[in-house]
mmCIF file of N, CA and C in Angstrom:
data_model
loop_
_atom_site.group_PDB
_atom_site.id
_atom_site.type_symbol
_atom_site.label_atom_id
_atom_site.label_comp_id
_atom_site.label_asym_id
_atom_site.label_seq_id
_atom_site.Cartn_x
_atom_site.Cartn_y
_atom_site.Cartn_z
ATOM 1 N N UNK X 1 -13.137 -108.564 -0.323
ATOM 2 C CA UNK X 1 -14.311 -107.649 -1.082
ATOM 3 C C UNK X 1 -15.368 -107.114 -0.081
ATOM 4 N N UNK X 2 -15.708 -108.580 0.949
ATOM 5 C CA UNK X 2 -16.351 -108.668 1.812
ATOM 6 C C UNK X 2 -16.560 -107.197 2.762
ATOM 7 N N UNK X 3 -15.329 -106.998 3.118
ATOM 8 C CA UNK X 3 -14.905 -105.668 4.006
ATOM 9 C C UNK X 3 -15.457 -104.396 3.625
ATOM 10 N N UNK X 4 -15.442 -104.143 2.351
ATOM 11 C CA UNK X 4 -16.136 -103.131 1.588
ATOM 12 C C UNK X 4 -17.489 -102.986 1.282
ATOM 13 N N UNK X 5 -18.236 -103.982 1.376
ATOM 14 C CA UNK X 5 -19.233 -104.081 1.290
ATOM 15 C C UNK X 5 -19.921 -103.619 2.541
ATOM 16 N N UNK X 6 -19.271 -104.310 3.403
ATOM 17 C CA UNK X 6 -19.477 -104.011 5.004
ATOM 18 C C UNK X 6 -19.683 -102.493 5.555
ATOM 19 N N UNK X 7 -18.521 -101.730 4.936
ATOM 20 C CA UNK X 7 -18.011 -100.888 5.449
ATOM 21 C C UNK X 7 -19.151 -99.648 4.533
ATOM 22 N N UNK X 8 -19.445 -100.194 3.301
ATOM 23 C CA UNK X 8 -20.323 -99.213 2.236
ATOM 24 C C UNK X 8 -22.094 -99.196 3.200
ATOM 25 N N UNK X 9 -22.102 -100.536 3.642
ATOM 26 C CA UNK X 9 -23.418 -100.916 4.248
ATOM 27 C C UNK X 9 -23.452 -99.791 5.552
ATOM 28 N N UNK X 10 -22.344 -99.805 6.586
ATOM 29 C CA UNK X 10 -22.089 -98.882 7.933
ATOM 30 C C UNK X 10 -22.370 -97.585 7.649
ATOM 31 N N UNK X 11 -21.698 -97.202 5.913
ATOM 32 C CA UNK X 11 -21.652 -95.713 5.619
ATOM 33 C C UNK X 11 -23.101 -95.718 5.354
ATOM 34 N N UNK X 12 -23.727 -96.181 4.481
ATOM 35 C CA UNK X 12 -24.828 -95.734 4.198
ATOM 36 C C UNK X 12 -26.427 -95.587 5.340
ATOM 37 N N UNK X 13 -26.101 -96.745 6.309
ATOM 38 C CA UNK X 13 -26.728 -96.934 7.513
ATOM 39 C C UNK X 13 -26.442 -95.170 8.204
ATOM 40 N N UNK X 14 -24.847 -95.190 8.188
ATOM 41 C CA UNK X 14 -25.063 -93.522 9.641
ATOM 42 C C UNK X 14 -25.455 -92.622 8.578
ATOM 43 N N UNK X 15 -25.285 -92.116 6.948
ATOM 44 C CA UNK X 15 -25.987 -91.449 6.200
ATOM 45 C C UNK X 15 -27.098 -91.084 6.548
ATOM 46 N N UNK X 16 -28.257 -92.416 6.278
ATOM 47 C CA UNK X 16 -29.253 -92.246 6.680
ATOM 48 C C UNK X 16 -29.822 -91.444 7.790
ATOM 49 N N UNK X 17 -28.971 -92.536 9.360
ATOM 50 C CA UNK X 17 -29.730 -91.635 10.266
ATOM 51 C C UNK X 17 -29.151 -90.177 10.130
ATOM 52 N N UNK X 18 -28.202 -89.612 10.112
ATOM 53 C CA UNK X 18 -27.775 -88.054 10.047
ATOM 54 C C UNK X 18 -28.887 -87.327 9.202
ATOM 55 N N UNK X 19 -29.192 -87.922 7.659
ATOM 56 C CA UNK X 19 -30.391 -87.277 6.962
ATOM 57 C C UNK X 19 -31.523 -87.459 8.057
ATOM 58 N N UNK X 20 -32.146 -88.372 8.433
ATOM 59 C CA UNK X 20 -33.056 -88.248 9.247
ATOM 60 C C UNK X 20 -32.991 -87.356 10.591
ATOM 61 N N UNK X 21 -31.926 -87.413 11.080
ATOM 62 C CA UNK X 21 -31.639 -86.281 12.429
ATOM 63 C C UNK X 21 -31.797 -84.985 11.720
ATOM 64 N N UNK X 22 -31.493 -84.115 10.456
ATOM 65 C CA UNK X 22 -31.253 -83.145 9.928
ATOM 66 C C UNK X 22 -32.836 -82.490 9.425
ATOM 67 N N UNK X 23 -33.658 -83.846 9.207
ATOM 68 C CA UNK X 23 -34.814 -83.481 8.349
ATOM 69 C C UNK X 23 -35.873 -83.392 9.758
ATOM 70 N N UNK X 24 -35.415 -84.316 10.801
ATOM 71 C CA UNK X 24 -36.139 -83.774 11.738
ATOM 72 C C UNK X 24 -35.934 -82.417 12.645
ATOM 73 N N UNK X 25 -34.773 -81.641 12.590
ATOM 74 C CA UNK X 25 -34.653 -80.716 12.570
ATOM 75 C C UNK X 25 -35.396 -79.763 12.318
ATOM 76 N N UNK X 26 -35.102 -80.240 10.882
ATOM 77 C CA UNK X 26 -35.734 -78.821 9.463
ATOM 78 C C UNK X 26 -36.853 -78.829 9.409
ATOM 79 N N UNK X 27 -37.925 -79.839 9.924
ATOM 80 C CA UNK X 27 -39.101 -80.156 10.544
ATOM 81 C C UNK X 27 -39.357 -79.364 11.711
ATOM 82 N N UNK X 28 -38.943 -78.910 12.772
ATOM 83 C CA UNK X 28 -38.900 -78.175 13.767
ATOM 84 C C UNK X 28 -38.543 -76.873 13.523
ATOM 85 N N UNK X 29 -38.212 -76.598 12.530
ATOM 86 C CA UNK X 29 -37.793 -74.971 11.938
ATOM 87 C C UNK X 29 -36.466 -74.616 13.082
ATOM 88 N N UNK X 30 -35.512 -76.001 13.052
ATOM 89 C CA UNK X 30 -34.254 -75.715 13.651
ATOM 90 C C UNK X 30 -32.871 -76.061 12.625
ATOM 91 N N UNK X 31 -33.084 -74.625 11.558
ATOM 92 C CA UNK X 31 -32.462 -74.874 10.288
ATOM 93 C C UNK X 31 -30.676 -74.394 11.217
ATOM 94 N N UNK X 32 -30.884 -74.142 11.793
ATOM 95 C CA UNK X 32 -29.596 -73.703 12.361
ATOM 96 C C UNK X 32 -28.627 -75.105 13.021
ATOM 97 N N UNK X 33 -29.647 -75.380 13.780
ATOM 98 C CA UNK X 33 -29.009 -76.875 14.504
ATOM 99 C C UNK X 33 -28.579 -78.078 13.455
ATOM 100 N N UNK X 34 -29.845 -77.628 11.955
ATOM 101 C CA UNK X 34 -29.442 -78.974 11.390
ATOM 102 C C UNK X 34 -28.198 -78.414 10.093
ATOM 103 N N UNK X 35 -27.970 -77.009 10.075
ATOM 104 C CA UNK X 35 -26.773 -76.959 9.263
ATOM 105 C C UNK X 35 -25.246 -77.650 9.359
ATOM 106 N N UNK X 36 -25.145 -78.089 10.407
ATOM 107 C CA UNK X 36 -23.818 -78.831 10.702
ATOM 108 C C UNK X 36 -23.896 -80.317 9.826
ATOM 109 N N UNK X 37 -25.154 -80.967 10.133
ATOM 110 C CA UNK X 37 -25.673 -82.247 9.358
ATOM 111 C C UNK X 37 -25.879 -82.249 7.977
ATOM 112 N N UNK X 38 -26.209 -80.934 7.704
ATOM 113 C CA UNK X 38 -26.274 -80.485 6.042
ATOM 114 C C UNK X 38 -24.683 -80.595 5.329
ATOM 115 N N UNK X 39 -23.986 -80.181 6.034
ATOM 116 C CA UNK X 39 -22.499 -79.876 5.525
ATOM 117 C C UNK X 39 -21.855 -81.281 5.598
ATOM 118 N N UNK X 40 -21.996 -82.015 6.731
ATOM 119 C CA UNK X 40 -21.467 -83.202 6.825
ATOM 120 C C UNK X 40 -22.151 -84.105 4.940
ATOM 121 N N UNK X 41 -23.311 -84.337 5.405
ATOM 122 C CA UNK X 41 -23.845 -84.764 4.026
ATOM 123 C C UNK X 41 -23.190 -84.363 2.950
ATOM 124 N N UNK X 42 -23.003 -83.067 2.706
ATOM 125 C CA UNK X 42 -22.837 -82.259 1.355
ATOM 126 C C UNK X 42 -20.824 -83.151 0.967
ATOM 127 N N UNK X 43 -20.483 -82.748 2.537
ATOM 128 C CA UNK X 43 -18.613 -83.123 2.313
ATOM 129 C C UNK X 43 -18.679 -84.551 1.643
ATOM 130 N N UNK X 44 -19.390 -85.790 2.225
ATOM 131 C CA UNK X 44 -19.188 -86.945 2.033
ATOM 132 C C UNK X 44 -20.028 -87.372 0.676
ATOM 133 N N UNK X 45 -21.033 -86.517 0.098
ATOM 134 C CA UNK X 45 -21.348 -86.388 -1.085
ATOM 135 C C UNK X 45 -20.192 -86.091 -2.317
ATOM 136 N N UNK X 46 -19.686 -84.833 -1.992
ATOM 137 C CA UNK X 46 -18.625 -84.479 -2.546
ATOM 138 C C UNK X 46 -17.389 -85.567 -2.618
ATOM 139 N N UNK X 47 -17.083 -85.939 -1.592
ATOM 140 C CA UNK X 47 -15.878 -87.129 -1.933
ATOM 141 C C UNK X 47 -16.164 -88.372 -2.329
ATOM 142 N N UNK X 48 -17.215 -88.587 -2.219
ATOM 143 C CA UNK X 48 -17.878 -90.042 -2.566
ATOM 144 C C UNK X 48 -18.058 -89.559 -4.472
ATOM 145 N N UNK X 49 -18.062 -88.039 -4.885
ATOM 146 C CA UNK X 49 -18.749 -87.830 -6.485
ATOM 147 C C UNK X 49 -17.114 -88.076 -6.616
ATOM 148 N N UNK X 50 -15.760 -87.577 -6.122
ATOM 149 C CA UNK X 50 -14.878 -87.082 -6.590
ATOM 150 C C UNK X 50 -13.839 -87.922 -6.481
ATOM 151 N N UNK X 51 -14.185 -89.184 -5.674
ATOM 152 C CA UNK X 51 -13.340 -90.535 -5.744
ATOM 153 C C UNK X 51 -13.514 -91.031 -7.088
ATOM 154 N N UNK X 52 -12.118 -91.937 -7.485
ATOM 155 C CA UNK X 52 -12.300 -92.947 -8.544
ATOM 156 C C UNK X 52 -13.288 -94.236 -7.983
ATOM 157 N N UNK X 53 -13.960 -94.736 -9.244
ATOM 158 C CA UNK X 53 -14.545 -95.952 -8.955
ATOM 159 C C UNK X 53 -13.754 -96.823 -8.572
ATOM 160 N N UNK X 54 -14.016 -97.674 -7.129
ATOM 161 C CA UNK X 54 -13.314 -98.499 -6.525
ATOM 162 C C UNK X 54 -12.426 -98.159 -5.730
ATOM 163 N N UNK X 55 -12.560 -97.034 -4.868
ATOM 164 C CA UNK X 55 -11.552 -95.954 -4.110
ATOM 165 C C UNK X 55 -10.425 -95.969 -4.812
ATOM 166 N N UNK X 56 -9.524 -95.253 -3.304
ATOM 167 C CA UNK X 56 -8.019 -95.081 -3.908
ATOM 168 C C UNK X 56 -6.812 -95.940 -4.803
ATOM 169 N N UNK X 57 -7.317 -97.305 -4.299
ATOM 170 C CA UNK X 57 -6.702 -98.048 -5.457
ATOM 171 C C UNK X 57 -6.777 -98.669 -6.660
ATOM 172 N N UNK X 58 -8.222 -97.985 -7.187
ATOM 173 C CA UNK X 58 -8.195 -98.309 -8.210
ATOM 174 C C UNK X 58 -7.454 -97.414 -9.186
ATOM 175 N N UNK X 59 -6.897 -96.669 -9.039
ATOM 176 C CA UNK X 59 -6.246 -95.746 -10.126
ATOM 177 C C UNK X 59 -4.492 -96.026 -10.052
ATOM 178 N N UNK X 60 -4.362 -97.280 -8.579
ATOM 179 C CA UNK X 60 -2.713 -97.281 -8.933
ATOM 180 C C UNK X 60 -2.580 -98.405 -10.194
ATOM 181 N N UNK X 61 -1.464 -98.700 -10.351
ATOM 182 C CA UNK X 61 -1.047 -99.415 -11.547
ATOM 183 C C UNK X 61 0.101 -100.722 -10.895
#
């Protein structure tokens, strides 16, 4: 279980850095350069929303 918590913490840190970079680019008026970062964040958000609670193993019997 600890390895999942560590992975979740690393993912959270990475997403925070991506958000910061995207927000910085947007503040500079660089929406075109920020677009790929926004897409990454949207894909991750959707994946997390669609994933079963507890990850893929949670749905196995």
